[in-house]
Amino acid sequence: DFLVIARTDAKGAGLGLDEALKRAEAFLEAGADMAFVEGPETVEEVERVCRALPPGSMFYNQTGVSPKFSQKQLTELGVAIAIAPNTMTRCAVTACYDLAVKLKEDPLHEGVFNDAISEHACADIHAFSGFGKIRELEDRYLPADQLQQKYANATHGWRAEDPANSKKAM
């Protein structure tokens, strides 16, 4: 399946919400599946966009200047798809920054950090990323000489001759 989402930045470019709605309606008439009116700044503006567009055609961006809604509110408004771009990036960058500040204060703080996440799904990054499954596939499909060469200098417990380790991180 393929979905065409047509975006207008007319409001943010100073042309106003009326112009943005005209453009969104034109996009839909021209065959777009959904319209993305960027930049409504109030709940009332979002409601107006939702009323102006056919049901199921509203694409909404929950970042920047636009109001934030719960899933229930989005459904009630008639928003078909909502995105929250950069939310995970901001979360990751915040966590990296916080750890960097702590490591600057105390370079040995990594141990405290590791202890704090020991029960988290991501604590063993090799397991979380599926490295064990990759090792299992390598054990099964790579010729022994290539496998041996690939891991010849490995000191981290993933040696080619130790296939039991591949099952550890699955």
Short mmCIF file of C-alpha atoms in Angstrom, two decimals:
data_model
loop_
_atom_site.label_atom_id
_atom_site.label_comp_id
_atom_site.label_asym_id
_atom_site.label_seq_id
_atom_site.Cartn_x
_atom_site.Cartn_y
_atom_site.Cartn_z
CA ASP A 1 0.00 0.00 0.00
CA PHE A 2 1.01 3.55 -0.63
CA LEU A 3 -0.31 6.65 1.13
CA VAL A 4 0.06 10.17 -0.24
CA ILE A 5 0.16 12.80 2.50
CA ALA A 6 0.15 16.35 1.17
CA ARG A 7 1.59 19.03 3.44
CA THR A 8 0.95 22.74 3.48
CA ASP A 9 3.00 25.23 5.46
CA ALA A 10 0.89 28.17 4.32
CA LYS A 11 -0.12 29.12 7.86
CA GLY A 12 3.43 29.19 9.18
CA ALA A 13 4.58 31.11 6.10
CA GLY A 14 2.21 33.93 7.05
CA LEU A 15 -0.58 33.18 4.60
CA GLY A 16 -3.04 32.17 7.32
CA LEU A 17 -5.18 29.20 8.18
CA ASP A 18 -7.77 29.96 5.48
CA GLU A 19 -5.12 29.64 2.78
CA ALA A 20 -3.74 26.48 4.39
CA LEU A 21 -7.21 24.93 4.34
CA LYS A 22 -7.75 25.90 0.69
CA ARG A 23 -4.50 24.20 -0.20
CA ALA A 24 -5.29 21.11 1.87
CA GLU A 25 -8.67 20.78 0.18
CA ALA A 26 -7.03 21.19 -3.24
CA PHE A 27 -4.50 18.47 -2.39
CA LEU A 28 -7.29 16.07 -1.46
CA GLU A 29 -9.27 16.94 -4.60
CA ALA A 30 -6.13 16.27 -6.65
CA GLY A 31 -5.90 12.77 -5.19
CA ALA A 32 -3.90 12.99 -1.97
CA ASP A 33 -5.06 10.50 0.65
CA MET A 34 -4.45 12.79 3.59
CA ALA A 35 -3.78 16.45 4.29
CA PHE A 36 -1.15 17.74 6.69
CA VAL A 37 -1.88 21.31 7.72
CA GLU A 38 1.28 22.34 9.56
CA GLY A 39 1.18 24.81 12.40
CA PRO A 40 -2.25 25.11 14.02
CA GLU A 41 -1.50 26.83 17.31
CA THR A 42 -4.67 26.40 19.33
CA VAL A 43 -7.21 23.68 20.04
CA GLU A 44 -9.76 25.81 18.18
CA GLU A 45 -7.56 25.91 15.06
CA VAL A 46 -7.09 22.14 15.18
CA GLU A 47 -10.85 21.67 15.54
CA ARG A 48 -11.40 23.96 12.56
CA VAL A 49 -8.97 21.98 10.41
CA CYS A 50 -10.65 18.73 11.40
CA ARG A 51 -14.10 20.09 10.55
CA ALA A 52 -12.89 21.39 7.18
CA LEU A 53 -11.36 18.13 6.01
CA PRO A 54 -13.22 14.95 5.09
CA PRO A 55 -13.28 12.25 7.78
CA GLY A 56 -10.16 10.12 7.81
CA SER A 57 -8.03 12.61 5.89
CA MET A 58 -6.43 14.55 8.76
CA PHE A 59 -2.72 13.99 9.42
CA TYR A 60 -1.49 15.73 12.57
CA ASN A 61 1.96 16.65 13.90
CA GLN A 62 2.10 16.86 17.70
CA THR A 63 5.33 18.83 17.96
CA GLY A 64 6.36 22.43 17.55
CA VAL A 65 3.67 25.03 18.07
CA SER A 66 0.69 22.68 17.79
CA PRO A 67 -1.31 21.54 20.83
CA LYS A 68 -0.63 18.10 22.30
CA PHE A 69 -3.53 15.68 22.60
CA SER A 70 -4.19 12.26 24.09
CA GLN A 71 -5.12 9.34 21.86
CA LYS A 72 -8.74 9.71 22.97
CA GLN A 73 -8.78 13.42 22.11
CA LEU A 74 -7.23 12.78 18.69
CA THR A 75 -9.89 10.18 17.96
CA GLU A 76 -12.66 12.51 19.09
CA LEU A 77 -11.25 15.28 16.87
CA GLY A 78 -11.24 12.95 13.89
CA VAL A 79 -7.48 12.85 13.40
CA ALA A 80 -6.65 9.77 11.32
CA ILE A 81 -2.88 9.70 11.91
CA ALA A 82 -0.82 11.66 14.42
CA ILE A 83 2.94 11.76 14.69
CA ALA A 84 5.28 12.92 17.44
CA PRO A 85 8.54 13.29 15.51
CA ASN A 86 11.74 13.68 17.46
CA THR A 87 10.12 12.61 20.73
CA MET A 88 12.36 9.55 21.04
CA THR A 89 15.36 11.54 19.81
CA ARG A 90 14.80 14.22 22.45
CA CYS A 91 14.46 11.52 25.11
CA ALA A 92 17.70 9.81 24.00
CA VAL A 93 19.62 13.08 23.76
CA THR A 94 18.39 14.09 27.24
CA ALA A 95 19.52 10.77 28.71
CA CYS A 96 22.92 11.03 26.96
CA TYR A 97 23.38 14.58 28.18
CA ASP A 98 22.46 13.68 31.76
CA LEU A 99 24.90 10.76 31.78
CA ALA A 100 27.67 12.89 30.23
CA VAL A 101 27.23 15.49 32.97
CA LYS A 102 27.47 12.77 35.63
CA LEU A 103 30.52 11.21 33.97
CA LYS A 104 32.22 14.61 33.85
CA GLU A 105 31.62 15.00 37.59
CA ASP A 106 32.62 11.40 38.33
CA PRO A 107 34.30 9.41 35.52
CA LEU A 108 33.54 6.18 37.35
CA HIS A 109 29.81 6.91 37.36
CA GLU A 110 29.25 4.41 34.55
CA GLY A 111 29.09 1.62 37.12
CA VAL A 112 26.26 3.38 38.94
CA PHE A 113 24.49 3.89 35.61
CA ASN A 114 24.92 0.22 34.66
CA ASP A 115 23.55 -0.86 38.04
CA ALA A 116 20.55 1.46 37.61
CA ILE A 117 19.60 -0.11 34.26
CA SER A 118 20.53 -3.71 35.04
CA GLU A 119 16.90 -4.88 34.87
CA HIS A 120 15.98 -2.76 31.84
CA ALA A 121 15.23 -4.40 28.47
CA CYS A 122 18.17 -2.50 26.98
CA ALA A 123 20.67 -3.31 29.76
CA ASP A 124 22.41 -5.93 27.61
CA ILE A 125 22.62 -4.05 24.34
CA HIS A 126 23.87 -7.15 22.49
CA ALA A 127 20.82 -9.13 23.58
CA PHE A 128 18.44 -6.24 22.94
CA SER A 129 19.74 -5.69 19.41
CA GLY A 130 19.49 -9.39 18.53
CA PHE A 131 23.21 -10.09 18.28
CA GLY A 132 22.68 -13.61 19.59
CA LYS A 133 20.34 -14.37 16.70
CA ILE A 134 22.93 -13.02 14.25
CA ARG A 135 25.58 -15.26 15.84
CA GLU A 136 23.23 -18.22 15.58
CA LEU A 137 22.69 -17.52 11.87
CA GLU A 138 26.44 -17.11 11.39
CA ASP A 139 27.06 -20.45 13.13
CA ARG A 140 24.51 -22.06 10.84
CA TYR A 141 25.36 -20.46 7.48
CA LEU A 142 28.92 -19.08 7.41
CA PRO A 143 31.67 -21.46 6.34
CA ALA A 144 33.79 -22.40 9.36
CA ASP A 145 36.92 -20.71 8.00
CA GLN A 146 35.08 -17.39 7.47
CA LEU A 147 33.52 -17.61 10.90
CA GLN A 148 36.90 -18.32 12.48
CA GLN A 149 38.51 -15.42 10.61
CA LYS A 150 35.72 -12.99 11.53
CA TYR A 151 36.07 -13.66 15.25
CA ALA A 152 39.78 -14.62 15.39
CA ASN A 153 40.72 -11.70 17.62
CA ALA A 154 37.48 -11.47 19.58
CA THR A 155 37.98 -11.14 23.30
CA HIS A 156 34.42 -10.25 24.23
CA GLY A 157 32.94 -13.72 24.49
CA TRP A 158 31.58 -14.03 20.95
CA ARG A 159 34.31 -16.27 19.56
CA ALA A 160 33.39 -18.40 16.55
CA GLU A 161 34.32 -21.60 18.37
CA ASP A 162 31.88 -20.82 21.16
CA PRO A 163 28.39 -21.12 19.63
CA ALA A 164 26.84 -21.43 23.11
CA ASN A 165 27.38 -17.68 23.50
CA SER A 166 25.11 -17.01 20.56
CA LYS A 167 22.19 -18.50 22.48
CA LYS A 168 22.96 -16.36 25.55
CA ALA A 169 21.79 -13.12 23.92
CA MET A 170 18.62 -14.31 22.24
#
